[in-house]
Amino acid sequence: MVIKTDLCSYTEYRIYPGHGQKFVAKDAKVSFFISAKADSLFHQRIKPVKLRWTQAWRRMNKKGKVEEGGKKKARKAQKFQKAIVGMSLDDIKKKKAQKPELRQAREQAAKDEKAKKMAQKKASSSKPAVPKGKADKSQKLPKGGGAPAGGSKNFKGKK
């Protein structure tokens, strides 16, 4: 024998025949509550998700139902190469295909060349260094911060 049951619109518990309480709102929406407690909480506008004993809270916090497949596996990101500014994809692939010794030799040669250029630059621009010191005391500014005594022309406040 099959018993017709309804669901409580607040707690989502099964309501068997002869139990529960119906409420019809002004917009003709019918709510069926399992108990006066559920009815009262609904009318106080307390969200069922915030109450631990309701099915809505259990669903929100993933309680109860055990999934068949367990946890879903995260997909591993596929690796792919893009061309970068100054190098095409073919150039990058050629560089990767080179033997490490060749690559290191080229890098070392580039470093040596850069060091040579820096040494030449230093030698050509060797000027006598002027010591950094304090400004002359004869050019000392007044205590007011150097502003003229009459005030500034762009003053927009009260005068």
GROMACS .gro file of N, CA and C in nm:
model
  477
    1MET      N    1   0.084  -0.119   0.000
    1MET     CA    2   0.000   0.000   0.000
    1MET      C    3   0.089   0.125   0.000
    2VAL      N    4   0.058   0.217  -0.088
    2VAL     CA    5   0.137   0.339  -0.100
    2VAL      C    6   0.065   0.451  -0.025
    3ILE      N    7   0.142   0.519   0.063
    3ILE     CA    8   0.085   0.630   0.139
    3ILE      C    9   0.128   0.760   0.073
    4LYS      N   10   0.032   0.848   0.045
    4LYS     CA   11   0.062   0.975  -0.019
    4LYS      C   12   0.117   1.071   0.087
    5THR      N   13   0.239   1.115   0.068
    5THR     CA   14   0.298   1.211   0.162
    5THR      C   15   0.331   1.340   0.088
    6ASP      N   16   0.328   1.449   0.163
    6ASP     CA   17   0.367   1.580   0.110
    6ASP      C   18   0.501   1.618   0.172
    7LEU      N   19   0.563   1.723   0.117
    7LEU     CA   20   0.686   1.775   0.175
    7LEU      C   21   0.657   1.907   0.244
    8CYS      N   22   0.719   1.925   0.361
    8CYS     CA   23   0.708   2.052   0.432
    8CYS      C   24   0.780   2.157   0.349
    9SER      N   25   0.716   2.271   0.326
    9SER     CA   26   0.778   2.373   0.242
    9SER      C   27   0.891   2.446   0.313
   10TYR      N   28   0.908   2.425   0.443
   10TYR     CA   29   1.015   2.490   0.519
   10TYR      C   30   1.128   2.391   0.548
   11THR      N   31   1.096   2.278   0.608
   11THR     CA   32   1.200   2.184   0.651
   11THR      C   33   1.230   2.077   0.547
   12GLU      N   34   1.138   2.055   0.454
   12GLU     CA   35   1.147   1.951   0.351
   12GLU      C   36   1.137   1.810   0.410
   13TYR      N   37   1.078   1.798   0.528
   13TYR     CA   38   1.051   1.667   0.585
   13TYR      C   39   0.921   1.614   0.525
   14ARG      N   40   0.902   1.480   0.527
   14ARG     CA   41   0.778   1.421   0.477
   14ARG      C   42   0.665   1.445   0.576
   15ILE      N   43   0.548   1.479   0.523
   15ILE     CA   44   0.429   1.499   0.608
   15ILE      C   45   0.329   1.390   0.571
   16TYR      N   46   0.296   1.308   0.669
   16TYR     CA   47   0.203   1.198   0.646
   16TYR      C   48   0.059   1.248   0.662
   17PRO      N   49  -0.037   1.173   0.605
   17PRO     CA   50  -0.177   1.216   0.613
   17PRO      C   51  -0.223   1.236   0.757
   18GLY      N   52  -0.300   1.345   0.779
   18GLY     CA   53  -0.352   1.374   0.912
   18GLY      C   54  -0.258   1.461   0.993
   19HIS      N   55  -0.143   1.495   0.939
   19HIS     CA   56  -0.046   1.578   1.010
   19HIS      C   57  -0.022   1.707   0.932
   20GLY      N   58   0.040   1.802   0.997
   20GLY     CA   59   0.080   1.925   0.929
   20GLY      C   60  -0.027   2.031   0.926
   21GLN      N   61   0.007   2.142   0.870
   21GLN     CA   62  -0.081   2.259   0.868
   21GLN      C   63  -0.059   2.333   0.736
   22LYS      N   64  -0.168   2.366   0.668
   22LYS     CA   65  -0.159   2.439   0.542
   22LYS      C   66  -0.172   2.587   0.568
   23PHE      N   67  -0.098   2.663   0.490
   23PHE     CA   68  -0.109   2.810   0.497
   23PHE      C   69  -0.120   2.862   0.355
   24VAL      N   70  -0.224   2.943   0.331
   24VAL     CA   71  -0.243   3.001   0.199
   24VAL      C   72  -0.215   3.150   0.210
   25ALA      N   73  -0.113   3.197   0.138
   25ALA     CA   74  -0.074   3.338   0.142
   25ALA      C   75  -0.169   3.421   0.055
   26LYS      N   76  -0.155   3.554   0.064
   26LYS     CA   77  -0.242   3.645  -0.013
   26LYS      C   78  -0.226   3.627  -0.164
   27ASP      N   79  -0.108   3.584  -0.205
   27ASP     CA   80  -0.085   3.562  -0.348
   27ASP      C   81  -0.128   3.422  -0.392
   28ALA      N   82  -0.202   3.353  -0.308
   28ALA     CA   83  -0.259   3.220  -0.333
   28ALA      C   84  -0.154   3.110  -0.339
   29LYS      N   85  -0.035   3.135  -0.283
   29LYS     CA   86   0.068   3.032  -0.276
   29LYS      C   87   0.043   2.948  -0.152
   30VAL      N   88   0.036   2.817  -0.171
   30VAL     CA   89   0.005   2.726  -0.060
   30VAL      C   90   0.135   2.672  -0.001
   31SER      N   91   0.149   2.688   0.131
   31SER     CA   92   0.264   2.632   0.203
   31SER      C   93   0.212   2.527   0.299
   32PHE      N   94   0.283   2.417   0.308
   32PHE     CA   95   0.241   2.306   0.395
   32PHE      C   96   0.353   2.282   0.495
   33PHE      N   97   0.323   2.297   0.623
   33PHE     CA   98   0.426   2.287   0.728
   33PHE      C   99   0.405   2.162   0.811
   34ILE      N  100   0.515   2.102   0.855
   34ILE     CA  101   0.509   1.979   0.933
   34ILE      C  102   0.467   2.006   1.077
   35SER      N  103   0.505   2.125   1.129
   35SER     CA  104   0.475   2.155   1.269
   35SER      C  105   0.452   2.304   1.286
   36ALA      N  106   0.405   2.341   1.405
   36ALA     CA  107   0.385   2.482   1.437
   36ALA      C  108   0.519   2.555   1.442
   37LYS      N  109   0.623   2.481   1.480
   37LYS     CA  110   0.758   2.539   1.485
   37LYS      C  111   0.801   2.584   1.345
   38ALA      N  112   0.782   2.498   1.245
   38ALA     CA  113   0.820   2.531   1.108
   38ALA      C  114   0.736   2.648   1.057
   39ASP      N  115   0.606   2.646   1.091
   39ASP     CA  116   0.514   2.754   1.052
   39ASP      C  117   0.561   2.887   1.112
   40SER      N  118   0.595   2.885   1.241
   40SER     CA  119   0.637   3.005   1.312
   40SER      C  120   0.766   3.061   1.252
   41LEU      N  121   0.863   2.974   1.228
   41LEU     CA  122   0.992   3.018   1.172
   41LEU      C  123   0.974   3.076   1.032
   42PHE      N  124   0.884   3.016   0.953
   42PHE     CA  125   0.855   3.066   0.819
   42PHE      C  126   0.799   3.207   0.826
   43HIS      N  127   0.706   3.231   0.919
   43HIS     CA  128   0.644   3.363   0.932
   43HIS      C  129   0.738   3.466   0.995
   44GLN      N  130   0.839   3.420   1.068
   44GLN     CA  131   0.940   3.512   1.121
   44GLN      C  132   1.046   3.544   1.015
   45ARG      N  133   1.030   3.484   0.899
   45ARG     CA  134   1.122   3.501   0.785
   45ARG      C  135   1.265   3.458   0.818
   46ILE      N  136   1.277   3.352   0.896
   46ILE     CA  137   1.408   3.295   0.927
   46ILE      C  138   1.440   3.192   0.818
   47LYS      N  139   1.553   3.209   0.755
   47LYS     CA  140   1.588   3.122   0.642
   47LYS      C  141   1.618   2.980   0.691
   48PRO      N  142   1.561   2.881   0.625
   48PRO     CA  143   1.586   2.742   0.667
   48PRO      C  144   1.732   2.701   0.650
   49VAL      N  145   1.806   2.769   0.565
   49VAL     CA  146   1.947   2.736   0.543
   49VAL      C  147   2.029   2.764   0.668
   50LYS      N  148   1.981   2.855   0.753
   50LYS     CA  149   2.057   2.892   0.873
   50LYS      C  150   2.030   2.800   0.991
   51LEU      N  151   1.935   2.708   0.978
   51LEU     CA  152   1.902   2.616   1.087
   51LEU      C  153   1.958   2.479   1.056
   52ARG      N  154   2.040   2.426   1.146
   52ARG     CA  155   2.113   2.302   1.121
   52ARG      C  156   2.023   2.181   1.102
   53TRP      N  157   1.903   2.183   1.158
   53TRP     CA  158   1.818   2.064   1.152
   53TRP      C  159   1.734   2.057   1.025
   54THR      N  160   1.739   2.157   0.939
   54THR     CA  161   1.660   2.153   0.816
   54THR      C  162   1.738   2.087   0.702
   55GLN      N  163   1.664   2.037   0.605
   55GLN     CA  164   1.727   1.972   0.490
   55GLN      C  165   1.804   2.075   0.406
   56ALA      N  166   1.757   2.199   0.404
   56ALA     CA  167   1.824   2.303   0.326
   56ALA      C  168   1.967   2.326   0.379
   57TRP      N  169   1.982   2.325   0.513
   57TRP     CA  170   2.115   2.343   0.572
   57TRP      C  171   2.204   2.225   0.537
   58ARG      N  172   2.147   2.104   0.545
   58ARG     CA  173   2.224   1.983   0.516
   58ARG      C  174   2.272   1.981   0.370
   59ARG      N  175   2.184   2.027   0.280
   59ARG     CA  176   2.220   2.032   0.138
   59ARG      C  177   2.331   2.135   0.116
   60MET      N  178   2.317   2.252   0.183
   60MET     CA  179   2.413   2.360   0.167
   60MET      C  180   2.552   2.320   0.218
   61ASN      N  181   2.554   2.241   0.326
   61ASN     CA  182   2.681   2.202   0.388
   61ASN      C  183   2.728   2.061   0.350
   62LYS      N  184   2.669   2.006   0.244
   62LYS     CA  185   2.708   1.877   0.187
   62LYS      C  186   2.708   1.765   0.290
   63LYS      N  187   2.600   1.754   0.362
   63LYS     CA  188   2.588   1.646   0.460
   63LYS      C  189   2.497   1.537   0.404
   64GLY      N  190   2.517   1.416   0.452
   64GLY     CA  191   2.423   1.309   0.417
   64GLY      C  192   2.461   1.232   0.292
   65LYS      N  193   2.409   1.270   0.179
   65LYS     CA  194   2.421   1.192   0.055
   65LYS      C  195   2.568   1.165   0.020
   66VAL      N  196   2.599   1.036   0.000
   66VAL     CA  197   2.734   0.996  -0.039
   66VAL      C  198   2.736   0.985  -0.191
   67GLU      N  199   2.833   1.047  -0.253
   67GLU     CA  200   2.844   1.042  -0.400
   67GLU      C  201   2.899   0.906  -0.441
   68GLU      N  202   2.853   0.859  -0.559
   68GLU     CA  203   2.892   0.727  -0.607
   68GLU      C  204   3.040   0.724  -0.648
   69GLY      N  205   3.083   0.824  -0.720
   69GLY     CA  206   3.220   0.823  -0.775
   69GLY      C  207   3.323   0.883  -0.682
   70GLY      N  208   3.286   0.918  -0.562
   70GLY     CA  209   3.381   0.986  -0.474
   70GLY      C  210   3.401   1.128  -0.521
   71LYS      N  211   3.517   1.184  -0.490
   71LYS     CA  212   3.545   1.321  -0.531
   71LYS      C  213   3.581   1.326  -0.679
   72LYS      N  214   3.543   1.435  -0.744
   72LYS     CA  215   3.577   1.451  -0.885
   72LYS      C  216   3.725   1.485  -0.895
   73LYS      N  217   3.789   1.428  -0.994
   73LYS     CA  218   3.931   1.455  -1.014
   73LYS      C  219   3.946   1.590  -1.084
   74ALA      N  220   4.041   1.665  -1.039
   74ALA     CA  221   4.069   1.793  -1.104
   74ALA      C  222   4.143   1.767  -1.234
   75ARG      N  223   4.103   1.837  -1.338
   75ARG     CA  224   4.169   1.818  -1.467
   75ARG      C  225   4.307   1.881  -1.464
   76LYS      N  226   4.402   1.809  -1.519
   76LYS     CA  227   4.537   1.862  -1.524
   76LYS      C  228   4.546   1.958  -1.642
   77ALA      N  229   4.605   2.072  -1.618
   77ALA     CA  230   4.615   2.174  -1.724
   77ALA      C  231   4.709   2.125  -1.834
   78GLN      N  232   4.666   2.145  -1.957
   78GLN     CA  233   4.748   2.107  -2.072
   78GLN      C  234   4.858   2.210  -2.092
   79LYS      N  235   4.979   2.162  -2.120
   79LYS     CA  236   5.089   2.255  -2.145
   79LYS      C  237   5.096   2.284  -2.294
   80PHE      N  238   5.109   2.410  -2.327
   80PHE     CA  239   5.131   2.448  -2.465
   80PHE      C  240   5.215   2.574  -2.469
   81GLN      N  241   5.283   2.595  -2.582
   81GLN     CA  242   5.374   2.708  -2.593
   81GLN      C  243   5.316   2.815  -2.683
   82LYS      N  244   5.342   2.939  -2.646
   82LYS     CA  245   5.302   3.053  -2.728
   82LYS      C  246   5.426   3.132  -2.763
   83ALA      N  247   5.418   3.202  -2.873
   83ALA     CA  248   5.528   3.290  -2.911
   83ALA      C  249   5.530   3.409  -2.816
   84ILE      N  250   5.649   3.460  -2.787
   84ILE     CA  251   5.660   3.577  -2.700
   84ILE      C  252   5.715   3.693  -2.781
   85VAL      N  253   5.709   3.811  -2.725
   85VAL     CA  254   5.755   3.930  -2.796
   85VAL      C  255   5.904   3.915  -2.826
   86GLY      N  256   5.940   3.930  -2.953
   86GLY     CA  257   6.080   3.922  -2.991
   86GLY      C  258   6.123   3.784  -3.039
   87MET      N  259   6.041   3.682  -3.014
   87MET     CA  260   6.076   3.546  -3.059
   87MET      C  261   5.952   3.475  -3.112
   88SER      N  262   5.967   3.412  -3.227
   88SER     CA  263   5.856   3.333  -3.280
   88SER      C  264   5.859   3.195  -3.215
   89LEU      N  265   5.754   3.120  -3.238
   89LEU     CA  266   5.744   2.986  -3.179
   89LEU      C  267   5.853   2.895  -3.235
   90ASP      N  268   5.885   2.910  -3.364
   90ASP     CA  269   5.991   2.829  -3.425
   90ASP      C  270   6.126   2.856  -3.360
   91ASP      N  271   6.155   2.986  -3.334
   91ASP     CA  272   6.282   3.021  -3.269
   91ASP      C  273   6.292   2.957  -3.131
   92ILE      N  274   6.182   2.960  -3.057
   92ILE     CA  275   6.182   2.902  -2.921
   92ILE      C  276   6.208   2.752  -2.930
   93LYS      N  277   6.143   2.684  -3.026
   93LYS     CA  278   6.162   2.539  -3.040
   93LYS      C  279   6.306   2.506  -3.078
   94LYS      N  280   6.364   2.588  -3.167
   94LYS     CA  281   6.504   2.565  -3.207
   94LYS      C  282   6.597   2.580  -3.086
   95LYS      N  283   6.571   2.682  -3.005
   95LYS     CA  284   6.655   2.708  -2.889
   95LYS      C  285   6.645   2.592  -2.788
   96LYS      N  286   6.523   2.537  -2.772
   96LYS     CA  287   6.505   2.424  -2.680
   96LYS      C  288   6.576   2.299  -2.732
   97ALA      N  289   6.577   2.284  -2.864
   97ALA     CA  290   6.636   2.165  -2.925
   97ALA      C  291   6.789   2.167  -2.919
   98GLN      N  292   6.849   2.285  -2.900
   98GLN     CA  293   6.996   2.295  -2.892
   98GLN      C  294   7.050   2.215  -2.775
   99LYS      N  295   7.174   2.172  -2.788
   99LYS     CA  296   7.238   2.102  -2.677
   99LYS      C  297   7.271   2.203  -2.568
  100PRO      N  298   7.260   2.164  -2.442
  100PRO     CA  299   7.285   2.257  -2.331
  100PRO      C  300   7.424   2.321  -2.335
  101GLU      N  301   7.527   2.247  -2.380
  101GLU     CA  302   7.662   2.302  -2.383
  101GLU      C  303   7.670   2.421  -2.479
  102LEU      N  304   7.606   2.404  -2.597
  102LEU     CA  305   7.606   2.512  -2.696
  102LEU      C  306   7.535   2.635  -2.639
  103ARG      N  307   7.423   2.611  -2.577
  103ARG     CA  308   7.344   2.722  -2.522
  103ARG      C  309   7.423   2.797  -2.415
  104GLN      N  310   7.490   2.722  -2.327
  104GLN     CA  311   7.571   2.784  -2.221
  104GLN      C  312   7.687   2.864  -2.281
  105ALA      N  313   7.749   2.810  -2.386
  105ALA     CA  314   7.861   2.880  -2.451
  105ALA      C  315   7.812   3.013  -2.509
  106ARG      N  316   7.696   3.013  -2.573
  106ARG     CA  317   7.641   3.136  -2.630
  106ARG      C  318   7.609   3.239  -2.521
  107GLU      N  319   7.547   3.191  -2.413
  107GLU     CA  320   7.514   3.281  -2.302
  107GLU      C  321   7.641   3.343  -2.243
  108GLN      N  322   7.746   3.262  -2.228
  108GLN     CA  323   7.872   3.311  -2.172
  108GLN      C  324   7.934   3.416  -2.263
  109ALA      N  325   7.927   3.391  -2.394
  109ALA     CA  326   7.982   3.486  -2.490
  109ALA      C  327   7.906   3.618  -2.482
  110ALA      N  328   7.774   3.613  -2.468
  110ALA     CA  329   7.693   3.734  -2.457
  110ALA      C  330   7.729   3.811  -2.330
  111LYS      N  331   7.751   3.740  -2.220
  111LYS     CA  332   7.789   3.804  -2.093
  111LYS      C  333   7.924   3.873  -2.105
  112ASP      N  334   8.021   3.803  -2.168
  112ASP     CA  335   8.155   3.861  -2.185
  112ASP      C  336   8.148   3.989  -2.268
  113GLU      N  337   8.068   3.985  -2.375
  113GLU     CA  338   8.053   4.102  -2.463
  113GLU      C  339   7.992   4.220  -2.386
  114LYS      N  340   7.894   4.189  -2.304
  114LYS     CA  341   7.828   4.295  -2.225
  114LYS      C  342   7.927   4.355  -2.124
  115ALA      N  343   8.005   4.271  -2.060
  115ALA     CA  344   8.104   4.318  -1.964
  115ALA      C  345   8.208   4.407  -2.033
  116LYS      N  346   8.249   4.370  -2.154
  116LYS     CA  347   8.345   4.450  -2.231
  116LYS      C  348   8.289   4.589  -2.261
  117LYS      N  349   8.162   4.592  -2.303
  117LYS     CA  350   8.097   4.721  -2.335
  117LYS      C  351   8.089   4.809  -2.211
  118MET      N  352   8.056   4.748  -2.097
  118MET     CA  353   8.047   4.825  -1.972
  118MET      C  354   8.183   4.883  -1.934
  119ALA      N  355   8.290   4.804  -1.953
  119ALA     CA  356   8.425   4.851  -1.921
  119ALA      C  357   8.464   4.968  -2.011
  120GLN      N  358   8.429   4.961  -2.140
  120GLN     CA  359   8.458   5.069  -2.235
  120GLN      C  360   8.381   5.194  -2.196
  121LYS      N  361   8.257   5.177  -2.158
  121LYS     CA  362   8.172   5.290  -2.121
  121LYS      C  363   8.229   5.361  -1.998
  122LYS      N  364   8.275   5.283  -1.900
  122LYS     CA  365   8.333   5.341  -1.778
  122LYS      C  366   8.461   5.418  -1.809
  123ALA      N  367   8.544   5.361  -1.895
  123ALA     CA  368   8.672   5.423  -1.928
  123ALA      C  369   8.652   5.555  -2.002
  124SER      N  370   8.553   5.561  -2.093
  124SER     CA  371   8.531   5.683  -2.172
  124SER      C  372   8.463   5.793  -2.092
  125SER      N  373   8.385   5.758  -1.995
  125SER     CA  374   8.312   5.860  -1.919
  125SER      C  375   8.369   5.880  -1.779
  126SER      N  376   8.502   5.871  -1.765
  126SER     CA  377   8.560   5.891  -1.632
  126SER      C  378   8.591   6.040  -1.613
  127LYS      N  379   8.498   6.113  -1.558
  127LYS     CA  380   8.512   6.255  -1.528
  127LYS      C  381   8.549   6.269  -1.381
  128PRO      N  382   8.612   6.378  -1.346
  128PRO     CA  383   8.643   6.395  -1.203
  128PRO      C  384   8.512   6.406  -1.124
  129ALA      N  385   8.500   6.327  -1.023
  129ALA     CA  386   8.378   6.324  -0.943
  129ALA      C  387   8.367   6.447  -0.856
  130VAL      N  388   8.250   6.510  -0.856
  130VAL     CA  389   8.227   6.628  -0.773
  130VAL      C  390   8.168   6.579  -0.642
  131PRO      N  391   8.229   6.611  -0.529
  131PRO     CA  392   8.176   6.559  -0.403
  131PRO      C  393   8.039   6.619  -0.374
  132LYS      N  394   7.952   6.534  -0.329
  132LYS     CA  395   7.818   6.581  -0.293
  132LYS      C  396   7.825   6.636  -0.152
  133GLY      N  397   7.790   6.761  -0.137
  133GLY     CA  398   7.795   6.822  -0.005
  133GLY      C  399   7.672   6.906   0.018
  134LYS      N  400   7.672   6.976   0.129
  134LYS     CA  401   7.559   7.063   0.160
  134LYS      C  402   7.568   7.190   0.077
  135ALA      N  403   7.455   7.255   0.059
  135ALA     CA  404   7.453   7.380  -0.018
  135ALA      C  405   7.528   7.488   0.059
  136ASP      N  406   7.574   7.590  -0.015
  136ASP     CA  407   7.648   7.699   0.051
  136ASP      C  408   7.558   7.769   0.152
  137LYS      N  409   7.620   7.815   0.258
  137LYS     CA  410   7.542   7.878   0.364
  137LYS      C  411   7.493   8.017   0.322
  138SER      N  412   7.557   8.074   0.218
  138SER     CA  413   7.515   8.208   0.174
  138SER      C  414   7.380   8.203   0.103
  139GLN      N  415   7.340   8.085   0.051
  139GLN     CA  416   7.213   8.072  -0.019
  139GLN      C  417   7.104   8.014   0.070
  140LYS      N  418   7.119   8.028   0.198
  140LYS     CA  419   7.025   7.969   0.292
  140LYS      C  420   6.888   8.034   0.279
  141LEU      N  421   6.782   7.952   0.283
  141LEU     CA  422   6.645   8.001   0.272
  141LEU      C  423   6.594   8.048   0.408
  142PRO      N  424   6.496   8.138   0.409
  142PRO     CA  425   6.439   8.181   0.537
  142PRO      C  426   6.364   8.067   0.605
  143LYS      N  427   6.333   8.082   0.733
  143LYS     CA  428   6.271   7.976   0.811
  143LYS      C  429   6.130   7.941   0.764
  144GLY      N  430   6.061   8.031   0.699
  144GLY     CA  431   5.922   8.007   0.658
  144GLY      C  432   5.909   7.911   0.542
  145GLY      N  433   6.014   7.850   0.495
  145GLY     CA  434   6.007   7.754   0.387
  145GLY      C  435   6.032   7.816   0.252
  146GLY      N  436   6.074   7.939   0.247
  146GLY     CA  437   6.109   8.000   0.121
  146GLY      C  438   5.994   8.071   0.052
  147ALA      N  439   5.875   8.071   0.107
  147ALA     CA  440   5.761   8.138   0.044
  147ALA      C  441   5.770   8.288   0.070
  148PRO      N  442   5.726   8.369  -0.026
  148PRO     CA  443   5.729   8.514  -0.006
  148PRO      C  444   5.635   8.556   0.107
  149ALA      N  445   5.666   8.668   0.167
  149ALA     CA  446   5.591   8.714   0.285
  149ALA      C  447   5.446   8.750   0.253
  150GLY      N  448   5.416   8.792   0.131
  150GLY     CA  449   5.281   8.836   0.095
  150GLY      C  450   5.183   8.721   0.075
  151GLY      N  451   5.226   8.599   0.075
  151GLY     CA  452   5.137   8.485   0.048
  151GLY      C  453   5.136   8.454  -0.100
  152SER      N  454   5.076   8.343  -0.138
  152SER     CA  455   5.078   8.305  -0.279
  152SER      C  456   4.959   8.364  -0.353
  153LYS      N  457   4.972   8.376  -0.484
  153LYS     CA  458   4.866   8.435  -0.567
  153LYS      C  459   4.749   8.339  -0.583
  154ASN      N  460   4.777   8.209  -0.581
  154ASN     CA  461   4.674   8.110  -0.606
  154ASN      C  462   4.600   8.067  -0.479
  155PHE      N  463   4.608   8.144  -0.375
  155PHE     CA  464   4.542   8.110  -0.250
  155PHE      C  465   4.391   8.118  -0.266
  156LYS      N  466   4.319   8.008  -0.235
  156LYS     CA  467   4.174   8.006  -0.257
  156LYS      C  468   4.094   8.003  -0.128
  157GLY      N  469   4.159   8.010  -0.014
  157GLY     CA  470   4.088   8.006   0.113
  157GLY      C  471   4.042   8.142   0.159
  158LYS      N  472   4.012   8.155   0.288
  158LYS     CA  473   3.971   8.284   0.345
  158LYS      C  474   4.092   8.375   0.354
  159LYS      N  475   4.068   8.507   0.336
  159LYS     CA  476   4.178   8.603   0.344
  159LYS      C  477   4.165   8.689   0.466
   0.00000   0.00000   0.00000
